[in-house]
CSV table of C-alpha atoms and ligand atoms in Angstrom, one decimal:
chain,number,residue,atom,x,y,z
A,1,UNK,CA,39.3,-3.7,88.4
A,2,UNK,CA,36.5,-1.4,89.3
A,3,UNK,CA,33.2,-1.3,87.5
A,4,UNK,CA,31.5,1.9,86.2
A,5,UNK,CA,28.0,2.7,85.6
A,6,UNK,CA,26.8,3.2,81.9
A,7,UNK,CA,23.3,3.9,80.4
A,8,UNK,CA,22.3,1.7,77.4
A,9,UNK,CA,19.3,2.0,75.0
A,10,UNK,CA,19.6,-1.1,72.5
A,11,UNK,CA,16.7,-0.6,70.1
A,12,UNK,CA,17.0,2.4,67.8
A,13,UNK,CA,16.0,2.4,64.1
A,14,UNK,CA,17.4,4.2,61.1
A,15,UNK,CA,14.9,6.4,59.3
A,16,UNK,CA,17.2,7.4,56.3
A,17,UNK,CA,20.5,6.4,54.9
A,18,UNK,CA,23.3,8.5,53.5
A,19,UNK,CA,21.6,8.8,50.2
A,20,UNK,CA,18.5,9.9,52.0
A,21,UNK,CA,16.8,6.7,51.1
A,22,UNK,CA,14.2,5.2,53.7
A,23,UNK,CA,15.4,2.4,55.8
A,24,UNK,CA,12.5,2.2,58.4
A,25,UNK,CA,9.8,3.9,56.3
A,26,UNK,CA,7.9,5.1,59.3
A,27,UNK,CA,11.0,6.4,61.0
A,28,UNK,CA,11.9,10.2,60.9
A,29,UNK,CA,13.9,11.6,58.1
A,30,UNK,CA,16.5,13.1,60.6
A,31,UNK,CA,17.1,9.6,62.1
A,32,UNK,CA,20.4,8.9,60.3
A,33,UNK,CA,23.2,6.9,61.7
A,34,UNK,CA,25.3,10.0,62.1
A,35,UNK,CA,22.5,12.0,63.8
A,36,UNK,CA,21.7,9.2,66.1
A,37,UNK,CA,25.5,9.0,67.2
A,38,UNK,CA,25.6,12.8,67.8
A,39,UNK,CA,22.2,12.9,69.6
A,40,UNK,CA,23.0,10.0,71.8
A,41,UNK,CA,26.5,11.3,72.7
A,42,UNK,CA,25.9,15.1,73.0
A,43,UNK,CA,22.3,15.4,74.1
A,44,UNK,CA,20.9,12.2,75.5
A,45,UNK,CA,24.0,11.2,77.4
A,46,UNK,CA,23.5,7.4,76.2
A,47,UNK,CA,26.8,5.6,76.7
A,48,UNK,CA,25.8,2.6,74.7
A,49,UNK,CA,23.3,2.4,71.8
A,50,UNK,CA,22.0,-0.6,69.7
A,51,UNK,CA,21.3,0.4,66.1
A,52,UNK,CA,19.0,-2.4,64.9
A,53,UNK,CA,19.1,-1.6,61.2
A,54,UNK,CA,22.8,-2.1,60.9
A,55,UNK,CA,22.4,-5.2,58.5
A,56,UNK,CA,21.5,-2.6,55.7
A,57,UNK,CA,24.6,-2.1,53.4
A,58,UNK,CA,24.3,1.6,53.1
A,59,UNK,CA,24.2,2.0,56.9
A,60,UNK,CA,27.4,-0.1,57.0
A,61,UNK,CA,28.9,2.3,54.3
A,62,UNK,CA,28.0,5.4,56.4
A,63,UNK,CA,29.7,3.8,59.4
A,64,UNK,CA,32.9,3.1,57.3
A,65,UNK,CA,33.0,6.7,56.2
A,66,UNK,CA,32.9,7.7,59.8
A,67,UNK,CA,35.5,5.3,60.6
A,68,UNK,CA,37.9,6.3,57.7
A,69,UNK,CA,37.3,9.9,58.7
A,70,UNK,CA,38.5,9.2,62.2
A,71,UNK,CA,35.3,10.1,63.8
A,72,UNK,CA,34.5,6.4,64.9
A,73,UNK,CA,36.6,3.5,65.9
A,74,UNK,CA,36.1,-0.2,66.3
A,75,UNK,CA,36.8,-1.4,69.9
A,76,UNK,CA,39.1,-4.5,70.5
A,77,UNK,CA,36.4,-6.0,72.5
A,78,UNK,CA,33.4,-5.3,70.1
A,79,UNK,CA,31.4,-2.3,69.5
A,80,UNK,CA,32.2,1.1,67.7
A,81,UNK,CA,33.2,4.1,69.6
A,82,UNK,CA,31.9,7.5,68.5
A,83,UNK,CA,32.7,10.5,70.8
A,84,UNK,CA,31.3,9.4,74.4
A,85,UNK,CA,28.9,6.8,72.9
A,86,UNK,CA,29.6,3.1,71.9
A,87,UNK,CA,27.5,1.7,69.0
A,88,UNK,CA,26.4,-1.9,69.1
A,89,UNK,CA,25.7,-3.3,65.7
A,90,UNK,CA,22.3,-4.9,65.6
A,91,UNK,CA,19.4,-6.2,63.4
A,92,UNK,CA,15.6,-6.5,64.1
A,93,UNK,CA,14.2,-9.3,62.1
A,94,UNK,CA,10.6,-10.5,61.7
A,95,UNK,CA,10.0,-14.4,61.8
A,96,UNK,CA,7.0,-16.1,60.6
A,97,UNK,CA,7.6,-19.7,60.5
A,98,UNK,CA,5.2,-22.8,60.9
A,99,UNK,CA,6.1,-22.9,64.5
A,100,UNK,CA,5.4,-19.4,65.7
A,101,UNK,CA,2.3,-18.9,63.5
A,102,UNK,CA,2.5,-15.1,63.4
A,103,UNK,CA,5.1,-12.4,62.9
A,104,UNK,CA,7.6,-12.2,65.8
A,105,UNK,CA,10.3,-9.7,66.1
A,106,UNK,CA,13.8,-10.5,67.4
A,107,UNK,CA,16.9,-8.5,67.8
A,108,UNK,CA,20.4,-9.9,66.8
A,109,UNK,CA,23.7,-8.1,67.8
A,110,UNK,CA,27.1,-8.6,66.6
A,111,UNK,CA,30.6,-7.8,68.0
A,112,UNK,CA,32.3,-6.4,64.8
A,113,UNK,CA,31.4,-4.7,61.5
A,114,UNK,CA,32.9,-7.8,59.7
A,115,UNK,CA,30.6,-10.3,61.6
A,116,UNK,CA,27.6,-7.9,60.9
A,117,UNK,CA,28.5,-7.9,57.2
A,118,UNK,CA,28.7,-11.7,57.2
A,119,UNK,CA,25.2,-11.8,58.8
A,120,UNK,CA,23.9,-9.5,56.1
A,121,UNK,CA,25.3,-11.8,53.4
A,122,UNK,CA,23.6,-14.6,54.8
A,123,UNK,CA,20.4,-12.8,55.2
A,124,UNK,CA,20.4,-11.4,51.9
A,125,UNK,CA,19.5,-14.9,50.6
A,126,UNK,CA,16.6,-15.1,53.1
A,127,UNK,CA,15.0,-11.7,52.7
A,128,UNK,CA,13.3,-9.9,49.8
A,129,UNK,CA,14.8,-6.5,50.7
A,130,UNK,CA,18.0,-6.2,52.8
A,131,UNK,CA,17.8,-2.3,52.5
A,132,UNK,CA,14.8,-2.0,54.7
A,133,UNK,CA,14.1,-2.4,58.5
A,134,UNK,CA,12.4,-5.3,60.3
A,135,UNK,CA,11.8,-7.3,57.1
A,136,UNK,CA,10.3,-10.7,57.0
A,137,UNK,CA,13.0,-13.4,57.0
A,138,UNK,CA,12.2,-16.8,55.3
A,139,UNK,CA,13.5,-19.5,57.5
A,140,UNK,CA,12.8,-20.8,61.1
A,141,UNK,CA,13.5,-19.1,64.4
A,142,UNK,CA,15.9,-21.7,65.4
A,143,UNK,CA,18.0,-21.6,62.2
A,144,UNK,CA,18.3,-17.9,62.8
A,145,UNK,CA,19.5,-18.6,66.3
A,146,UNK,CA,22.1,-20.9,65.1
A,147,UNK,CA,23.4,-18.4,62.6
A,148,UNK,CA,23.6,-15.7,65.3
A,149,UNK,CA,25.5,-18.0,67.6
A,150,UNK,CA,28.0,-19.1,65.0
A,151,UNK,CA,28.7,-15.5,64.5
A,152,UNK,CA,29.2,-14.8,68.3
A,153,UNK,CA,26.2,-12.7,68.5
A,154,UNK,CA,23.3,-12.0,71.0
A,155,UNK,CA,19.8,-13.2,70.2
A,156,UNK,CA,16.9,-11.2,72.0
A,157,UNK,CA,13.2,-11.6,71.4
A,158,UNK,CA,11.9,-8.0,71.1
A,159,UNK,CA,9.0,-6.3,72.9
A,160,UNK,CA,7.7,-9.7,73.7
A,161,UNK,CA,4.1,-8.7,74.9
A,162,UNK,CA,2.9,-6.1,72.2
A,163,UNK,CA,-0.2,-7.4,70.5
A,164,UNK,CA,1.5,-7.1,67.2
A,165,UNK,CA,4.8,-8.8,66.0
A,166,UNK,CA,5.9,-10.2,69.3
A,167,UNK,CA,6.5,-13.7,70.8
A,168,UNK,CA,3.6,-13.7,73.2
A,169,UNK,CA,1.4,-11.1,71.4
A,170,UNK,CA,1.0,-12.7,68.1
A,171,UNK,CA,3.1,-15.7,68.0
A,172,UNK,CA,3.4,-18.7,70.3
A,173,UNK,CA,0.3,-19.7,72.1
A,174,UNK,CA,1.7,-21.3,75.2
A,175,UNK,CA,5.5,-21.4,75.6
A,176,UNK,CA,8.6,-19.9,73.8
A,177,UNK,CA,10.2,-23.3,73.4
A,178,UNK,CA,7.7,-23.9,70.6
A,179,UNK,CA,9.5,-21.3,68.6
A,180,UNK,CA,13.1,-21.0,69.9
A,181,UNK,CA,15.8,-23.0,71.5
A,182,UNK,CA,15.6,-21.6,75.0
A,183,UNK,CA,19.3,-22.1,75.7
A,184,UNK,CA,20.1,-19.7,72.7
A,185,UNK,CA,18.1,-16.9,74.0
A,186,UNK,CA,20.4,-14.3,75.8
A,187,UNK,CA,17.8,-11.9,77.2
A,188,UNK,CA,14.3,-10.7,76.6
A,189,UNK,CA,13.2,-7.2,75.8
A,190,UNK,CA,10.0,-6.2,77.6
A,191,UNK,CA,8.6,-3.5,75.4
A,192,UNK,CA,6.6,-0.3,76.4
A,193,UNK,CA,3.6,-1.8,78.0
A,194,UNK,CA,5.2,-4.2,80.4
A,195,UNK,CA,7.5,-4.1,83.3
A,196,UNK,CA,9.5,-6.6,85.3
A,197,UNK,CA,6.7,-7.5,87.8
A,198,UNK,CA,4.3,-8.2,84.9
A,199,UNK,CA,6.8,-10.3,82.9
A,200,UNK,CA,7.8,-12.3,86.0
A,201,UNK,CA,4.4,-13.8,86.2
A,202,UNK,CA,5.5,-16.1,83.3
A,203,UNK,CA,7.9,-18.7,84.8
A,204,UNK,CA,9.7,-19.6,81.7
A,205,UNK,CA,11.0,-15.9,81.6
A,206,UNK,CA,12.5,-16.2,85.2
A,207,UNK,CA,15.9,-17.3,83.9
A,208,UNK,CA,16.3,-14.3,81.6
A,209,UNK,CA,17.9,-10.9,82.0
A,210,UNK,CA,15.2,-8.3,80.9
A,211,UNK,CA,16.1,-5.3,78.8
A,212,UNK,CA,14.1,-2.1,78.3
A,213,UNK,CA,14.7,-0.1,75.2
A,214,UNK,CA,13.1,2.6,73.3
A,215,UNK,CA,12.4,1.2,69.9
A,216,UNK,CA,12.9,4.8,68.8
A,217,UNK,CA,11.6,5.8,65.3
A,218,UNK,CA,12.8,9.4,66.0
A,219,UNK,CA,15.8,11.2,67.6
A,220,UNK,CA,13.6,12.6,70.4
A,221,UNK,CA,12.5,9.0,71.4
A,222,UNK,CA,16.0,7.7,72.0
A,223,UNK,CA,16.3,6.9,75.7
A,224,UNK,CA,12.6,6.7,76.1
A,225,UNK,CA,13.4,3.4,77.9
A,226,UNK,CA,16.9,2.3,78.8
A,227,UNK,CA,18.9,0.4,81.4
A,228,UNK,CA,21.9,1.1,83.8
A,229,UNK,CA,24.7,-1.3,83.3
A,230,UNK,CA,27.8,-2.0,85.5
A,231,UNK,CA,30.7,-2.7,83.3
A,232,UNK,CA,34.4,-2.5,83.1
A,233,UNK,CA,34.2,-0.5,79.8
A,234,UNK,CA,31.5,0.0,77.3
A,235,UNK,CA,32.2,-2.6,74.7
A,236,UNK,CA,30.3,-5.5,73.1
A,237,UNK,CA,32.0,-8.2,75.2
A,238,UNK,CA,31.3,-6.4,78.4
A,239,UNK,CA,27.7,-6.1,77.5
A,240,UNK,CA,27.6,-9.9,77.0
A,241,UNK,CA,29.0,-10.3,80.5
A,242,UNK,CA,26.4,-8.1,82.0
A,243,UNK,CA,23.5,-10.0,80.3
A,244,UNK,CA,24.9,-13.2,81.7
A,245,UNK,CA,25.6,-11.6,85.1
A,246,UNK,CA,29.3,-12.6,85.2
A,247,UNK,CA,32.0,-11.2,87.5
A,248,UNK,CA,29.9,-8.5,88.8
A,249,UNK,CA,28.8,-7.1,85.4
A,250,UNK,CA,25.0,-6.7,85.4
A,251,UNK,CA,22.1,-4.7,84.5
A,252,UNK,CA,21.6,-2.7,87.9
A,253,UNK,CA,18.4,-1.0,86.9
A,254,UNK,CA,15.7,-0.9,84.2
A,255,UNK,CA,14.2,2.5,83.3
A,256,UNK,CA,10.8,2.4,81.6
A,257,UNK,CA,7.6,4.0,81.1
A,258,UNK,CA,4.8,3.2,83.4
A,259,UNK,CA,3.1,0.4,81.5
A,260,UNK,CA,0.0,2.5,81.9
A,261,UNK,CA,1.6,4.9,79.4
A,262,UNK,CA,2.1,2.2,76.8
A,263,UNK,CA,0.1,2.2,73.6
A,264,UNK,CA,-1.3,-1.2,74.3
A,265,UNK,CA,-1.7,-1.6,78.0
A,266,UNK,CA,-5.4,-2.1,78.4
A,267,UNK,CA,-7.8,-4.1,76.1
A,268,UNK,CA,-9.9,-1.7,74.0
A,269,UNK,CA,-12.8,-2.2,71.6
A,270,UNK,CA,-11.5,-2.8,68.1
A,271,UNK,CA,-14.4,-0.5,66.7
A,272,UNK,CA,-14.5,2.5,69.0
A,273,UNK,CA,-11.1,2.1,70.9
A,274,UNK,CA,-12.9,2.5,74.3
A,275,UNK,CA,-11.6,0.3,77.0
A,276,UNK,CA,-13.4,-3.0,77.4
A,277,UNK,CA,-13.8,-6.0,79.6
A,278,UNK,CA,-12.9,-8.8,77.4
A,279,UNK,CA,-15.7,-10.9,78.9
A,280,UNK,CA,-18.5,-8.7,77.6
A,281,UNK,CA,-19.5,-6.5,74.7
A,282,UNK,CA,-18.4,-2.9,74.5
A,283,UNK,CA,-20.4,-0.7,76.7
A,284,UNK,CA,-20.1,2.2,74.2
A,285,UNK,CA,-20.9,0.6,70.8
A,286,UNK,CA,-21.8,-3.1,71.7
A,287,UNK,CA,-18.9,-4.2,69.6
A,288,UNK,CA,-17.6,-7.6,70.5
A,289,UNK,CA,-14.1,-7.6,68.9
A,290,UNK,CA,-11.3,-6.1,70.8
A,291,UNK,CA,-7.5,-5.5,70.7
A,292,UNK,CA,-6.3,-7.5,73.6
A,293,UNK,CA,-4.2,-5.2,76.0
A,294,UNK,CA,-0.8,-6.5,77.3
A,295,UNK,CA,-2.1,-6.7,80.8
A,296,UNK,CA,-5.1,-9.0,79.8
A,297,UNK,CA,-2.6,-11.0,77.8
A,298,UNK,CA,-0.2,-11.6,80.7
A,299,UNK,CA,-3.2,-12.6,82.8
A,300,UNK,CA,-4.0,-15.3,80.4
A,301,UNK,CA,-0.3,-16.5,80.2
A,302,UNK,CA,0.5,-16.2,83.8
A,303,UNK,CA,1.6,-19.2,85.8
A,304,UNK,CA,3.6,-17.6,88.6
A,305,UNK,CA,3.1,-15.1,91.4
A,306,UNK,CA,6.5,-14.9,93.1
A,307,UNK,CA,8.8,-12.1,92.5
A,308,UNK,CA,12.5,-12.9,91.4
A,309,UNK,CA,14.8,-11.5,94.1
A,310,UNK,CA,17.8,-11.1,91.6
A,311,UNK,CA,16.0,-8.7,89.5
A,312,UNK,CA,17.3,-5.0,89.5
A,313,UNK,CA,14.7,-2.3,90.2
A,314,UNK,CA,12.3,-1.3,87.5
A,315,UNK,CA,11.8,2.5,87.7
A,316,UNK,CA,8.9,4.1,86.1
A,317,UNK,CA,10.1,7.1,84.1
A,318,UNK,CA,9.0,9.0,81.1
A,319,UNK,CA,11.2,11.1,78.6
A,320,UNK,CA,11.5,14.6,79.5
A,321,UNK,CA,9.7,15.5,76.4
A,322,UNK,CA,6.5,13.7,77.7
A,323,UNK,CA,6.3,16.2,80.6
A,324,UNK,CA,3.5,18.9,79.9
A,325,UNK,CA,4.9,22.3,79.6
A,326,UNK,CA,8.4,21.0,78.7
A,327,UNK,CA,8.9,22.2,75.1
A,328,UNK,CA,12.0,22.3,73.0
A,329,UNK,CA,13.1,25.7,74.4
A,330,UNK,CA,13.0,24.4,78.0
A,331,UNK,CA,14.8,21.3,77.0
A,332,UNK,CA,17.6,23.4,75.4
A,333,UNK,CA,17.8,25.4,78.5
A,334,UNK,CA,18.2,22.2,80.7
A,335,UNK,CA,20.7,20.8,78.4
A,336,UNK,CA,22.7,23.9,78.5
A,337,UNK,CA,22.6,23.9,82.3
A,338,UNK,CA,23.2,20.2,83.0
A,339,UNK,CA,24.9,18.7,79.7
A,340,UNK,CA,22.7,15.6,78.8
A,341,UNK,CA,19.3,14.4,79.4
A,342,UNK,CA,20.7,11.6,81.6
A,343,UNK,CA,22.3,14.2,83.6
A,344,UNK,CA,19.0,16.1,84.1
A,345,UNK,CA,17.3,12.8,85.0
A,346,UNK,CA,19.9,11.5,87.4
A,347,UNK,CA,22.3,14.0,88.5
A,348,UNK,CA,20.3,17.1,89.5
A,349,UNK,CA,18.8,18.4,92.7
A,350,UNK,CA,15.6,20.0,92.9
A,351,UNK,CA,17.3,23.4,93.9
A,352,UNK,CA,19.5,23.3,90.9
A,353,UNK,CA,16.4,22.4,88.6
A,354,UNK,CA,14.5,25.4,90.1
A,355,UNK,CA,17.2,27.9,88.8
A,356,UNK,CA,16.3,26.7,85.3
A,357,UNK,CA,12.7,25.7,85.1
A,358,UNK,CA,9.5,26.3,87.0
A,359,UNK,CA,9.0,24.9,90.5
A,360,UNK,CA,6.2,22.7,89.1
A,361,UNK,CA,8.4,21.2,86.4
A,362,UNK,CA,11.3,20.7,88.8
A,363,UNK,CA,9.0,18.9,91.1
A,364,UNK,CA,7.7,16.6,88.3
A,365,UNK,CA,11.4,15.7,87.3
A,366,UNK,CA,12.1,14.8,90.9
A,367,UNK,CA,8.8,12.8,91.4
A,368,UNK,CA,9.6,11.0,88.2
A,369,UNK,CA,13.0,10.0,89.3
A,370,UNK,CA,11.3,7.9,92.1
A,371,UNK,CA,8.6,6.7,89.8
A,372,UNK,CA,5.7,8.8,91.4
A,373,UNK,CA,4.3,10.8,88.5
A,374,UNK,CA,0.4,10.4,88.0
A,375,UNK,CA,-0.6,9.1,84.6
A,376,UNK,CA,-3.8,8.5,82.4
A,377,UNK,CA,-3.6,5.0,80.8
A,378,UNK,CA,-3.1,4.2,77.2
A,379,UNK,CA,-4.5,1.4,75.0
A,380,UNK,CA,-5.4,0.4,71.5
A,381,UNK,CA,-2.6,2.2,69.9
A,382,UNK,CA,-2.9,5.5,71.9
A,383,UNK,CA,-0.2,6.4,74.3
A,384,UNK,CA,-1.2,7.3,77.8
A,385,UNK,CA,-0.5,10.8,79.2
A,386,UNK,CA,1.2,12.4,82.2
A,387,UNK,CA,-0.9,14.5,84.5
A,388,UNK,CA,1.0,17.4,86.3
B,1,LIG,ZN1,9.6,-4.6,66.4
B,2,LIG,ZN1,11.7,-1.9,66.3
């Protein structure tokens, strides 16, 4: 049996359902299940996608319509195939129990539509509105873990360092065992403002596989972060094997934004949003409240300085749309020439690119492939920027 490379982005929201009702209220109107599948398959070249609002009954109904119309098909080993993309059914949930002391987001994934529906039924009794995204769940983190495992699912704390709604950002003060059963965590999602090296400074994370996902609220953001997987075929069960690193299946590379580009990398003044040293008042406005950036938070939590040798490379990338001068027209030209965004990012030479875009842009795409694009840092909810 030979393994093949697949690209996967496991954190994509739904903006609207098939009745045009909002699911993720801040999500784009065009972000419907069907549009996500088409975009991932035809333009992004994303082989596996996790849609984490799949607990919503009207999203399940849209999927059943696609299955009945013969456009989508459940796979024997879990996951649903649409064109070249496999959909993994997931749900992002907000926990706020007496142990975590703050809203913490987690991702739960299930092999089949029937398991996902069972989960929704259970969740319905523990949530005010099952029709919306990332809703507060009334129960403990551990109860949720037990349910997910009972349904053969995957349990993954989401964007663990972001200052809002995350395990280390808002929740737990010292260790994740205060909130969760550590043996029932399958992997950890890093989020846009952290990379492997930063996360490995916390020793309790050493045992887990790291995932890098987009948390897309619009079609364009799909694939903003993603990973390369070595699998026998793109199914739920193979994804489980990759996360557990069994029989050669594995995450072979993480692709993510340079943490400097994330919205919450550096600490900033809560009043004027200028970068601050958290040891002294703001130099610009003398304010003494700040939004703690991910890098300062990791410094606080850090108890390890050795790198973990089994980690795959973490490659700093930005989505093509982040490159200055690369507008929608240029994007269409690139896709026409090279098929998908993944093809542009991974399978082109500089010479080929120069036939379609300017030399400067071709250079930037190649520089990005090796993580060498200069950036201006972000913080306090503002994204960093790329310098050409
Ligand atoms: Zn979240
Ligand atoms: Zn999310």
